[in-house]
Tab-separated table of C-alpha atoms in Angstrom:
chain	number	residue	atom	x	y	z
A	1484	MET	CA	-108.296	-68.054	-44.450
A	1485	PHE	CA	-107.148	-64.518	-45.195
A	1486	LEU	CA	-105.050	-65.448	-48.242
A	1487	TRP	CA	-106.159	-62.339	-50.123
A	1488	VAL	CA	-104.243	-60.173	-47.649
A	1489	LEU	CA	-100.898	-62.054	-47.658
A	1490	PRO	CA	-99.317	-60.357	-50.720
A	1491	PRO	CA	-99.991	-56.818	-49.439
A	1492	VAL	CA	-98.740	-57.769	-45.963
A	1493	LEU	CA	-95.426	-59.112	-47.289
A	1494	SER	CA	-94.837	-56.151	-49.581
A	1495	LEU	CA	-95.806	-53.611	-46.929
A	1496	LEU	CA	-94.090	-55.173	-43.910
A	1497	PRO	CA	-91.401	-52.450	-43.513
A	1498	SER	CA	-93.912	-49.627	-43.871
A	1499	LEU	CA	-96.424	-51.303	-41.524
A	1500	LEU	CA	-94.228	-50.822	-38.457
A	1501	PRO	CA	-95.288	-47.187	-37.847
A	1502	ILE	CA	-99.003	-48.111	-37.877
A	1503	LEU	CA	-98.789	-51.289	-35.776
A	1504	ALA	CA	-100.037	-49.266	-32.801
A	1505	LEU	CA	-103.188	-48.366	-34.721
A	1506	LEU	CA	-103.761	-51.923	-35.961
A	1507	SER	CA	-103.216	-53.415	-32.506
A	1508	GLY	CA	-105.572	-50.820	-31.038
A	1509	VAL	CA	-108.377	-51.717	-33.418
A	1510	ALA	CA	-107.754	-55.449	-32.898
A	1511	LEU	CA	-108.106	-55.100	-29.114
A	1512	LEU	CA	-111.143	-52.863	-29.549
A	1513	LEU	CA	-112.944	-55.364	-31.767
A	1514	LEU	CA	-112.037	-58.262	-29.493
A	1515	GLY	CA	-113.868	-56.415	-26.717
A	1516	THR	CA	-116.856	-55.155	-28.669
A	1517	GLY	CA	-117.193	-58.381	-30.682
A	1518	LEU	CA	-117.432	-60.278	-27.403
A	1519	LEU	CA	-119.881	-57.739	-25.989
A	1520	ASN	CA	-122.279	-57.925	-28.939
A	1521	SER	CA	-122.817	-61.675	-28.561
A	1522	LEU	CA	-122.593	-61.625	-24.769
A	1523	LEU	CA	-125.436	-59.125	-24.386
A	1524	VAL	CA	-127.807	-61.315	-26.377
A	1525	LEU	CA	-126.883	-64.408	-24.364
A	1526	ARG	CA	-127.281	-62.567	-21.065
A	1527	GLY	CA	-130.473	-60.835	-22.181
A	1528	HIS	CA	-131.944	-64.147	-23.285
A	1529	GLY	CA	-131.067	-65.606	-19.892
A	1530	GLU	CA	-132.750	-62.658	-18.177
A	1531	GLY	CA	-135.963	-63.348	-20.092
A	1532	PHE	CA	-135.790	-60.463	-22.586
A	1533	SER	CA	-138.126	-61.048	-25.523
A	1534	SER	CA	-136.992	-61.301	-29.143
A	1535	LEU	CA	-138.606	-57.929	-29.758
A	1536	VAL	CA	-136.516	-56.318	-27.003
A	1537	LEU	CA	-133.321	-57.986	-28.232
A	1538	GLY	CA	-134.127	-56.775	-31.745
A	1539	GLY	CA	-134.654	-53.286	-30.363
A	1540	MET	CA	-131.209	-53.476	-28.760
A	1541	GLY	CA	-129.680	-54.403	-32.111
A	1542	SER	CA	-131.471	-51.555	-33.862
A	1543	ALA	CA	-130.427	-49.149	-31.092
A	1544	TYR	CA	-126.775	-50.043	-31.665
A	1545	PHE	CA	-126.987	-49.349	-35.397
A	1546	LEU	CA	-129.020	-46.199	-34.728
A	1547	GLY	CA	-126.132	-44.995	-32.576
A	1548	PHE	CA	-123.715	-45.896	-35.350
A	1549	PHE	CA	-125.832	-43.904	-37.807
A	1550	LEU	CA	-126.109	-40.872	-35.496
A	1551	GLY	CA	-122.407	-41.019	-34.748
A	1552	THR	CA	-121.509	-40.380	-38.372
A	1553	PHE	CA	-122.930	-36.867	-37.907
A	1554	LEU	CA	-121.938	-36.171	-34.286
A	1555	VAL	CA	-118.451	-37.632	-33.974
A	1556	PRO	CA	-116.443	-35.571	-36.525
A	1557	ARG	CA	-117.290	-32.306	-34.754
A	1558	LEU	CA	-116.088	-33.660	-31.407
A	1559	ILE	CA	-112.829	-34.948	-32.879
A	1560	GLN	CA	-112.183	-31.613	-34.574
A	1561	ARG	CA	-112.895	-29.833	-31.290
A	1562	ILE	CA	-110.708	-31.847	-28.850
A	1563	GLY	CA	-108.272	-33.692	-31.121
A	1564	HIS	CA	-107.661	-37.317	-32.007
A	1565	VAL	CA	-105.920	-38.543	-28.851
A	1566	ARG	CA	-108.337	-36.909	-26.411
A	1567	ALA	CA	-111.296	-38.059	-28.489
A	1568	PHE	CA	-110.000	-41.625	-28.523
A	1569	ALA	CA	-109.619	-41.588	-24.733
A	1570	PHE	CA	-113.086	-40.018	-24.416
A	1571	PHE	CA	-114.726	-42.731	-26.486
A	1572	GLY	CA	-112.752	-45.443	-24.682
A	1573	ALA	CA	-113.945	-44.226	-21.272
A	1574	THR	CA	-117.508	-43.991	-22.588
A	1575	LEU	CA	-117.455	-47.499	-24.003
A	1576	GLY	CA	-115.742	-49.071	-20.985
A	1577	ALA	CA	-118.253	-47.471	-18.614
A	1578	SER	CA	-121.116	-48.558	-20.866
A	1579	ILE	CA	-119.967	-52.194	-20.825
A	1580	LEU	CA	-119.824	-52.283	-17.020
A	1581	ALA	CA	-123.142	-50.440	-16.705
A	1582	HIS	CA	-124.852	-53.373	-18.433
A	1583	VAL	CA	-124.029	-55.510	-15.392
A	1584	LEU	CA	-125.015	-52.885	-12.833
A	1585	PHE	CA	-128.365	-52.042	-14.446
A	1586	VAL	CA	-129.960	-55.144	-15.956
A	1587	HIS	CA	-133.041	-53.528	-17.453
A	1588	GLU	CA	-134.422	-53.521	-20.981
A	1589	LEU	CA	-134.706	-49.752	-21.439
A	1590	VAL	CA	-131.314	-49.097	-19.857
A	1591	TRP	CA	-129.651	-51.592	-22.177
A	1592	ILE	CA	-131.318	-50.092	-25.255
A	1593	PHE	CA	-130.074	-46.631	-24.229
A	1594	LEU	CA	-126.574	-48.010	-23.615
A	1595	ARG	CA	-126.537	-49.635	-27.052
A	1596	VAL	CA	-127.167	-46.262	-28.692
A	1597	GLY	CA	-124.206	-44.829	-26.784
A	1598	THR	CA	-122.058	-47.828	-27.729
A	1599	GLY	CA	-122.803	-47.291	-31.421
A	1600	ILE	CA	-121.843	-43.614	-31.215
A	1601	ALA	CA	-118.639	-44.407	-29.309
A	1602	LEU	CA	-117.615	-47.043	-31.850
A	1603	VAL	CA	-117.989	-44.585	-34.714
A	1604	GLY	CA	-115.644	-42.337	-32.747
A	1605	PHE	CA	-113.104	-45.137	-32.367
A	1606	TYR	CA	-113.286	-46.019	-36.052
A	1607	SER	CA	-113.064	-42.407	-37.183
A	1608	VAL	CA	-109.928	-41.721	-35.123
A	1609	ILE	CA	-108.063	-44.880	-36.163
A	1610	GLU	CA	-109.162	-44.843	-39.797
A	1611	SER	CA	-108.343	-41.178	-40.377
A	1612	TRP	CA	-104.931	-41.843	-38.807
A	1613	LEU	CA	-104.359	-44.866	-41.048
A	1614	ASN	CA	-105.418	-42.866	-44.077
A	1615	ASP	CA	-103.005	-40.088	-43.146
A	1616	GLN	CA	-100.049	-42.433	-42.538
A	1617	ALA	CA	-100.465	-44.652	-45.618
A	1618	ALA	CA	-98.721	-43.486	-48.766
A	1619	GLU	CA	-101.190	-42.851	-51.570
A	1620	GLU	CA	-99.909	-45.753	-53.643
A	1621	GLN	CA	-100.245	-48.100	-50.622
A	1622	ARG	CA	-103.666	-47.120	-49.341
A	1623	GLY	CA	-105.407	-50.015	-51.058
A	1624	GLN	CA	-103.054	-52.525	-49.436
A	1625	VAL	CA	-103.386	-50.899	-46.005
A	1626	PHE	CA	-107.165	-50.954	-46.403
A	1627	ALA	CA	-107.103	-54.700	-47.175
A	1628	ILE	CA	-104.904	-55.430	-44.149
A	1629	TYR	CA	-107.129	-53.304	-41.929
A	1630	MET	CA	-110.220	-55.242	-43.040
A	1631	ALA	CA	-108.415	-58.536	-42.361
A	1632	VAL	CA	-107.646	-57.349	-38.822
A	1633	ASN	CA	-111.334	-56.447	-38.416
A	1634	LEU	CA	-112.589	-59.862	-39.513
A	1635	GLY	CA	-109.935	-61.788	-37.597
A	1636	ALA	CA	-110.631	-59.942	-34.335
A	1637	LEU	CA	-114.399	-60.342	-34.665
A	1638	ALA	CA	-114.025	-64.076	-35.321
A	1639	LEU	CA	-111.647	-64.621	-32.396
A	1640	ALA	CA	-113.807	-62.562	-30.022
A	1641	GLN	CA	-116.609	-65.133	-30.228
A	1642	GLN	CA	-114.367	-67.789	-28.722
A	1643	PHE	CA	-114.094	-65.853	-25.459
A	1644	LEU	CA	-117.658	-66.974	-24.772
A	1645	HIS	CA	-116.156	-70.319	-23.737
A	1646	LEU	CA	-114.345	-68.752	-20.771
A	1647	ALA	CA	-117.284	-68.147	-18.434
A	1648	ALA	CA	-121.072	-68.197	-18.215
A	1649	PRO	CA	-122.921	-65.165	-19.663
A	1650	GLN	CA	-124.618	-64.666	-16.276
A	1651	SER	CA	-121.289	-63.991	-14.582
A	1652	PHE	CA	-119.397	-60.712	-14.345
A	1653	VAL	CA	-116.252	-62.225	-15.886
A	1654	LEU	CA	-117.013	-61.774	-19.586
A	1655	PHE	CA	-118.255	-58.200	-19.132
A	1656	ALA	CA	-115.076	-57.394	-17.231
A	1657	LEU	CA	-112.994	-59.001	-19.994
A	1658	ALA	CA	-114.771	-56.965	-22.685
A	1659	ALA	CA	-114.195	-53.743	-20.730
A	1660	LEU	CA	-110.555	-54.728	-20.108
A	1661	LEU	CA	-109.910	-55.285	-23.818
A	1662	VAL	CA	-111.443	-51.904	-24.696
A	1663	CYS	CA	-109.261	-50.210	-22.071
A	1664	LEU	CA	-106.165	-51.991	-23.397
A	1665	ALA	CA	-107.040	-50.715	-26.884
A	1666	LEU	CA	-106.413	-47.199	-25.598
A	1667	LEU	CA	-102.801	-47.849	-24.664
A	1668	PRO	CA	-101.089	-48.253	-28.067
A	1669	VAL	CA	-103.089	-45.448	-29.681
A	1670	THR	CA	-102.793	-42.825	-26.945
A	1671	ALA	CA	-99.064	-43.622	-26.565
A	1672	THR	CA	-98.271	-43.286	-30.277
A	1673	ARG	CA	-95.945	-40.537	-31.470
A	1674	LEU	CA	-97.478	-40.426	-34.942
A	1675	PRO	CA	-98.394	-36.916	-36.110
A	1676	VAL	CA	-102.063	-36.115	-35.615
A	1677	PRO	CA	-104.000	-36.026	-38.908
A	1678	VAL	CA	-106.461	-33.400	-39.997
A	1679	LEU	CA	-110.009	-34.783	-40.018
A	1680	SER	CA	-111.928	-33.112	-42.810
A	1681	SER	CA	-115.652	-33.387	-43.245
A	1682	PRO	CA	-116.284	-35.808	-46.133
A	1683	PRO	CA	-118.228	-34.387	-49.066
A	1684	ARG	CA	-121.725	-35.731	-49.578
A	1685	LEU	CA	-123.385	-36.500	-52.860
A	1686	GLU	CA	-127.097	-35.805	-52.997
A	1687	LEU	CA	-129.035	-39.043	-52.753
A	1688	ARG	CA	-131.039	-38.024	-55.819
A	1689	ARG	CA	-127.858	-37.780	-57.895
A	1690	LEU	CA	-126.616	-41.023	-56.379
A	1691	TRP	CA	-129.827	-42.745	-57.459
A	1692	GLN	CA	-129.543	-41.316	-60.960
A	1693	ALA	CA	-125.953	-42.551	-61.287
A	1694	ALA	CA	-126.462	-46.075	-59.859
A	1695	PRO	CA	-129.983	-46.991	-58.707
A	1696	LEU	CA	-128.969	-50.631	-58.201
A	1697	ALA	CA	-126.196	-49.556	-55.806
A	1698	CYS	CA	-128.653	-47.486	-53.754
A	1699	ALA	CA	-131.154	-50.330	-53.552
A	1700	GLY	CA	-128.358	-52.786	-52.808
A	1701	ALA	CA	-127.029	-50.647	-49.940
A	1702	VAL	CA	-130.436	-50.445	-48.250
A	1703	LEU	CA	-131.319	-54.122	-48.790
A	1704	SER	CA	-127.908	-55.428	-47.705
A	1705	GLY	CA	-128.049	-53.086	-44.676
A	1706	LEU	CA	-131.432	-54.512	-43.688
A	1707	ALA	CA	-130.149	-58.059	-44.153
A	1708	MET	CA	-126.771	-57.752	-42.449
A	1709	GLY	CA	-128.164	-55.540	-39.690
A	1710	GLY	CA	-130.490	-58.449	-38.971
A	1711	PHE	CA	-127.531	-60.828	-38.921
A	1712	TRP	CA	-125.304	-58.769	-36.606
A	1713	GLY	CA	-128.161	-57.732	-34.346
A	1714	MET	CA	-130.117	-60.994	-34.157
A	1715	GLY	CA	-127.824	-63.782	-35.363
A	1716	THR	CA	-127.045	-64.800	-31.789
A	1717	VAL	CA	-130.755	-64.840	-30.894
A	1718	PHE	CA	-131.404	-67.069	-33.901
A	1719	ALA	CA	-128.600	-69.439	-32.889
A	1720	LEU	CA	-130.135	-69.687	-29.418
A	1721	SER	CA	-133.531	-70.425	-30.952
A	1722	LEU	CA	-131.956	-73.440	-32.667
A	1723	GLY	CA	-131.123	-74.840	-29.253
A	1724	LEU	CA	-127.394	-74.043	-29.308
A	1725	ASP	CA	-125.657	-73.361	-26.014
A	1726	ALA	CA	-123.114	-70.572	-25.475
A	1727	ALA	CA	-120.289	-72.666	-26.966
A	1728	GLY	CA	-122.416	-73.517	-29.983
A	1729	VAL	CA	-123.324	-69.856	-30.479
A	1730	ALA	CA	-119.614	-68.955	-30.381
A	1731	PHE	CA	-118.790	-71.481	-33.086
A	1732	TRP	CA	-121.827	-70.404	-35.130
A	1733	MET	CA	-120.824	-66.734	-35.167
A	1734	THR	CA	-117.168	-67.539	-35.788
A	1735	ALA	CA	-118.083	-69.771	-38.733
A	1736	ALA	CA	-120.196	-67.029	-40.344
A	1737	ILE	CA	-117.418	-64.433	-39.982
A	1738	LEU	CA	-114.729	-66.781	-41.291
A	1739	GLY	CA	-116.993	-67.683	-44.191
A	1740	GLY	CA	-117.264	-63.991	-44.964
A	1741	ALA	CA	-113.485	-63.662	-44.897
A	1742	CYS	CA	-112.992	-66.623	-47.219
A	1743	GLY	CA	-115.729	-65.787	-49.706
A	1744	GLN	CA	-115.203	-62.108	-50.432
A	1745	TRP	CA	-112.075	-62.243	-52.575
A	1746	PRO	CA	-113.069	-65.043	-55.019
A	1747	LEU	CA	-116.529	-63.559	-55.502
A	1748	GLY	CA	-115.039	-60.104	-55.931
A	1749	HIS	CA	-112.590	-61.541	-58.473
A	1750	CYS	CA	-115.550	-62.812	-60.486
A	1751	SER	CA	-117.260	-59.426	-60.298
A	1752	ASP	CA	-114.074	-57.808	-61.673
A	1753	ARG	CA	-114.051	-60.146	-64.672
A	1754	MET	CA	-117.757	-60.271	-65.540
A	1755	ASP	CA	-120.765	-57.985	-65.699
A	1756	ARG	CA	-120.915	-56.914	-62.056
A	1757	ARG	CA	-124.712	-56.745	-62.098
A	1758	LEU	CA	-124.877	-60.383	-63.147
A	1759	VAL	CA	-122.448	-61.445	-60.419
A	1760	LEU	CA	-124.409	-59.419	-57.867
A	1761	ALA	CA	-127.621	-61.131	-58.989
A	1762	TRP	CA	-126.080	-64.586	-58.570
A	1763	VAL	CA	-124.383	-63.842	-55.246
A	1764	ALA	CA	-127.553	-62.298	-53.795
A	1765	ALA	CA	-129.672	-65.210	-55.060
A	1766	LEU	CA	-127.275	-67.764	-53.593
A	1767	ALA	CA	-127.125	-65.825	-50.308
A	1768	ALA	CA	-130.929	-65.893	-50.196
A	1769	GLY	CA	-130.866	-69.660	-50.634
A	1770	ALA	CA	-127.954	-70.097	-48.222
A	1771	GLY	CA	-130.038	-68.393	-45.545
A	1772	LEU	CA	-132.227	-71.504	-45.532
A	1773	LEU	CA	-129.136	-73.616	-44.824
A	1774	LEU	CA	-128.993	-71.940	-41.414
A	1775	LEU	CA	-131.783	-74.356	-40.461
A	1776	LEU	CA	-129.593	-77.440	-40.984
A	1777	PRO	CA	-130.109	-79.768	-38.004
A	1778	GLY	CA	-127.558	-80.236	-35.248
A	1779	THR	CA	-124.808	-77.985	-33.961
A	1780	TRP	CA	-122.364	-78.772	-36.751
A	1781	GLY	CA	-125.086	-78.535	-39.374
A	1782	ALA	CA	-125.918	-75.035	-38.125
A	1783	VAL	CA	-122.199	-74.108	-38.090
A	1784	LEU	CA	-121.765	-75.344	-41.677
A	1785	GLY	CA	-124.838	-73.395	-42.764
A	1786	ALA	CA	-123.456	-70.261	-41.085
A	1787	PHE	CA	-120.125	-70.627	-42.891
A	1788	LEU	CA	-121.783	-71.052	-46.300
A	1789	PHE	CA	-124.144	-68.157	-45.677
A	1790	GLY	CA	-121.346	-65.857	-44.517
A	1791	SER	CA	-119.203	-66.705	-47.549
A	1792	LEU	CA	-121.931	-65.282	-49.787
A	1793	ALA	CA	-123.731	-62.631	-47.729
A	1794	PHE	CA	-120.601	-60.746	-46.651
A	1795	ALA	CA	-119.645	-60.194	-50.309
A	1796	VAL	CA	-122.875	-58.433	-51.285
A	1797	TYR	CA	-122.140	-54.953	-49.908
A	1798	PRO	CA	-118.556	-54.765	-51.288
A	1799	ILE	CA	-119.865	-55.728	-54.738
A	1800	VAL	CA	-122.516	-53.011	-54.400
A	1801	VAL	CA	-119.772	-50.496	-53.542
A	1802	ALA	CA	-117.727	-51.564	-56.565
A	1803	HIS	CA	-120.812	-51.214	-58.783
A	1804	LEU	CA	-121.294	-47.661	-57.505
A	1805	ILE	CA	-117.670	-46.745	-58.221
A	1806	ASP	CA	-118.099	-48.047	-61.783
A	1807	HIS	CA	-120.727	-45.366	-62.358
A	1808	LEU	CA	-119.186	-42.296	-60.741
A	1809	PRO	CA	-116.480	-39.943	-62.008
A	1810	ARG	CA	-113.354	-40.019	-59.886
A	1811	GLU	CA	-114.105	-36.732	-58.126
A	1812	ASP	CA	-117.474	-38.084	-56.861
A	1813	ILE	CA	-116.269	-41.479	-55.604
A	1814	LEU	CA	-115.654	-40.427	-52.004
A	1815	SER	CA	-118.900	-38.490	-51.635
A	1816	GLY	CA	-120.813	-41.302	-53.333
A	1817	ASN	CA	-119.376	-43.871	-50.930
A	1818	VAL	CA	-120.372	-41.696	-47.973
A	1819	GLY	CA	-123.939	-41.548	-49.297
A	1820	LEU	CA	-123.971	-45.313	-49.805
A	1821	LEU	CA	-122.676	-45.814	-46.268
A	1822	LEU	CA	-125.549	-43.748	-44.888
A	1823	LEU	CA	-128.109	-45.766	-46.859
A	1824	HIS	CA	-126.568	-48.999	-45.620
A	1825	GLY	CA	-126.577	-47.667	-42.050
A	1826	ALA	CA	-130.225	-46.664	-42.241
A	1827	GLY	CA	-131.109	-50.187	-43.364
A	1828	ALA	CA	-128.963	-51.754	-40.642
A	1829	ALA	CA	-130.765	-49.697	-37.978
A	1830	VAL	CA	-134.150	-51.143	-38.999
A	1831	GLY	CA	-133.103	-54.733	-39.731
A	1832	PRO	CA	-132.696	-56.131	-36.172
A	1833	LEU	CA	-136.052	-54.808	-34.996
A	1834	GLY	CA	-137.796	-56.369	-37.998
A	1835	VAL	CA	-136.129	-59.716	-37.301
A	1836	GLY	CA	-137.099	-59.439	-33.627
A	1837	VAL	CA	-140.756	-59.037	-34.585
A	1838	GLY	CA	-140.461	-62.005	-36.957
A	1839	LEU	CA	-138.801	-64.256	-34.372
A	1840	ALA	CA	-141.535	-63.445	-31.846
A	1841	ALA	CA	-144.231	-64.311	-34.379
A	1842	LEU	CA	-142.718	-67.148	-36.442
A	1843	GLY	CA	-139.857	-68.572	-34.394
A	1844	SER	CA	-136.422	-69.491	-35.740
A	1845	VAL	CA	-137.557	-69.596	-39.380
A	1846	ALA	CA	-137.938	-65.793	-39.345
A	1847	LEU	CA	-134.241	-64.990	-39.897
A	1848	PRO	CA	-133.794	-67.276	-42.936
A	1849	LEU	CA	-137.010	-65.838	-44.382
A	1850	HIS	CA	-135.640	-62.345	-43.728
A	1851	PHE	CA	-132.546	-63.168	-45.782
A	1852	LEU	CA	-134.594	-64.952	-48.452
A	1853	PHE	CA	-136.822	-61.940	-49.007
A	1854	LEU	CA	-134.155	-59.197	-48.925
A	1855	PHE	CA	-131.390	-60.905	-50.874
A	1856	GLY	CA	-133.996	-62.365	-53.230
A	1857	ALA	CA	-135.332	-58.868	-53.919
A	1858	LEU	CA	-131.802	-57.611	-54.615
A	1859	ALA	CA	-131.134	-60.541	-56.960
A	1860	PHE	CA	-134.337	-59.744	-58.850
A	1861	LEU	CA	-133.442	-56.041	-59.203
A	1862	ALA	CA	-129.923	-56.846	-60.392
A	1863	TRP	CA	-131.180	-59.437	-62.878
A	1864	ARG	CA	-133.702	-56.955	-64.305
A	1865	GLN	CA	-130.930	-54.439	-64.932
A	1866	VAL	CA	-128.816	-57.044	-66.734
A	1867	GLY	CA	-131.633	-57.685	-69.171
A	1868	ARG	CA	-132.633	-54.076	-69.743
A	1869	TYR	CA	-129.458	-52.344	-70.914
A	1870	GLU	CA	-125.704	-52.578	-71.226
A	1871	ASP	CA	-123.723	-51.543	-68.186
A	1872	GLU	CA	-121.897	-48.314	-69.044
A	1873	ILE	CA	-118.864	-47.583	-66.868
A	1874	VAL	CA	-118.125	-43.861	-66.438
A	1875	GLU	CA	-114.317	-43.968	-66.350
A	1876	ASP	CA	-112.060	-46.851	-65.339
A	1877	PRO	CA	-113.742	-49.962	-63.925
A	1878	ALA	CA	-113.461	-50.368	-60.160
A	1879	HIS	CA	-111.385	-52.954	-58.322
A	1880	PHE	CA	-113.225	-55.072	-55.755
A	1881	MET	CA	-111.905	-54.718	-52.200
A	1882	PRO	CA	-113.020	-56.998	-49.335
A	1883	MET	CA	-114.644	-54.855	-46.664
A	1884	LEU	CA	-117.052	-54.499	-43.763
A	1885	ARG	CA	-119.292	-51.541	-43.124
A	1886	THR	CA	-117.149	-48.926	-41.404
A	1887	SER	CA	-116.908	-45.155	-40.861
A	1888	SER	CA	-116.617	-42.528	-43.583
A	1889	ALA	CA	-113.021	-41.744	-42.530
A	1890	VAL	CA	-111.657	-44.904	-44.144
A	1891	LEU	CA	-113.374	-44.377	-47.493
A	1892	GLU	CA	-110.569	-42.097	-48.670
A	1893	MET	CA	-108.265	-45.130	-48.546
A	1894	MET	CA	-110.448	-46.810	-51.164
A	1895	THR	CA	-110.626	-43.848	-53.522
A	1896	PRO	CA	-107.107	-43.982	-55.018
A	1897	ALA	CA	-107.381	-47.731	-55.564
A	1898	ALA	CA	-110.698	-47.320	-57.276
A	1899	SER	CA	-109.196	-46.002	-60.476
A	1900	GLU	CA	-105.720	-47.521	-60.468
A	1901	PRO	CA	-104.652	-49.518	-63.492
A	1902	GLU	CA	-104.810	-53.274	-63.225
A	1903	SER	CA	-101.132	-53.728	-62.471
A	1904	GLU	CA	-101.413	-51.636	-59.306
A	1905	SER	CA	-104.536	-53.262	-57.862
A	1906	ALA	CA	-104.189	-54.375	-54.258
A	1907	ALA	CA	-107.217	-56.522	-53.656
A	1908	GLY	CA	-108.532	-57.657	-56.997
A	1909	PRO	CA	-107.246	-58.118	-60.505
A	1910	ALA	CA	-109.435	-55.813	-62.545
A	1911	ARG	CA	-111.969	-53.424	-60.990
A	1912	GLU	CA	-112.501	-51.584	-57.437
């Protein structure tokens, strides 16, 4: 399943011991928040919340994530990593329990904004710590392992939905418990506290001039995947799946994303990346229609095939950007791309919510068809118009999820390493 991460794990095993506390902390955190994200939709659906409201909750979460990228670094610099981590843990744990105490649409939307901000804080603390502890020549491998932990925890979290009914207090308590447990290994660590510097930002105008396809790809993939993360559970419910079916559906999509990223990234390292992006986006657009396959196992199969393609789009976009930036602008360019992706993700769930209210379950596949289809068209046009000129060394693809700006420094050294030193792909990002 995560075969692309086995070589770095084996080679890094001795040096991983000091950062096991950080990795276990993020695993526990994502087990709790991954459960919460699906649980809220199931509970909200049971409470009679409309698709528009559930879409607003998804957009509120990503809005908080977007706002947190500006607010969180100042707080961490002010009170330090350990105190900030405890602060965000208390905020998130209280927020999870408040959902049960105050079952109201507006309250939940407000809480989702706070959850998004708190999660950026969690990510920023752990990722800056990982970046500080990893040797420069090992940052690419550590990044790959960290992403594997992310995907594995998110996939496993969905299976907790089998333990109790969404209407009960049990699953909310479990999510809060897992978040609280995530505090223990990180706050107890004796690792030296890193210095969190403000990441440089590249003007969006310059980013567009360097790689317009990457900018468009970040926004379009953000809109698409924001719709998936925010409204995928609502869509699964609209197909008639019960809580167990929803758990398998989400797990299948995440595991598909884990399995598909490396082989597709390998192709993008060996071929014209714009052409690969065009094909992957086109196939993801078509795979969105497979989500309508009949029956529980048909829907699960469709989710796996869709995830195997859709999850690879943003990492390929990132690699395409790195191809077109000088080394000194890679970090700032990635930060700009992350903001574009986040802005798209904040709008995507609300748009899907409107579509589901108007068109029913077909709205989400049409959402993917339109957005990924548009990206495929833009990439294909660029292939036909001019040769792709790479600024310095070609990038090496690295499997990834959208994350905070703190972890982007871990990608930067790997972005221009020679082929023999690549951690996650044979020839570019």
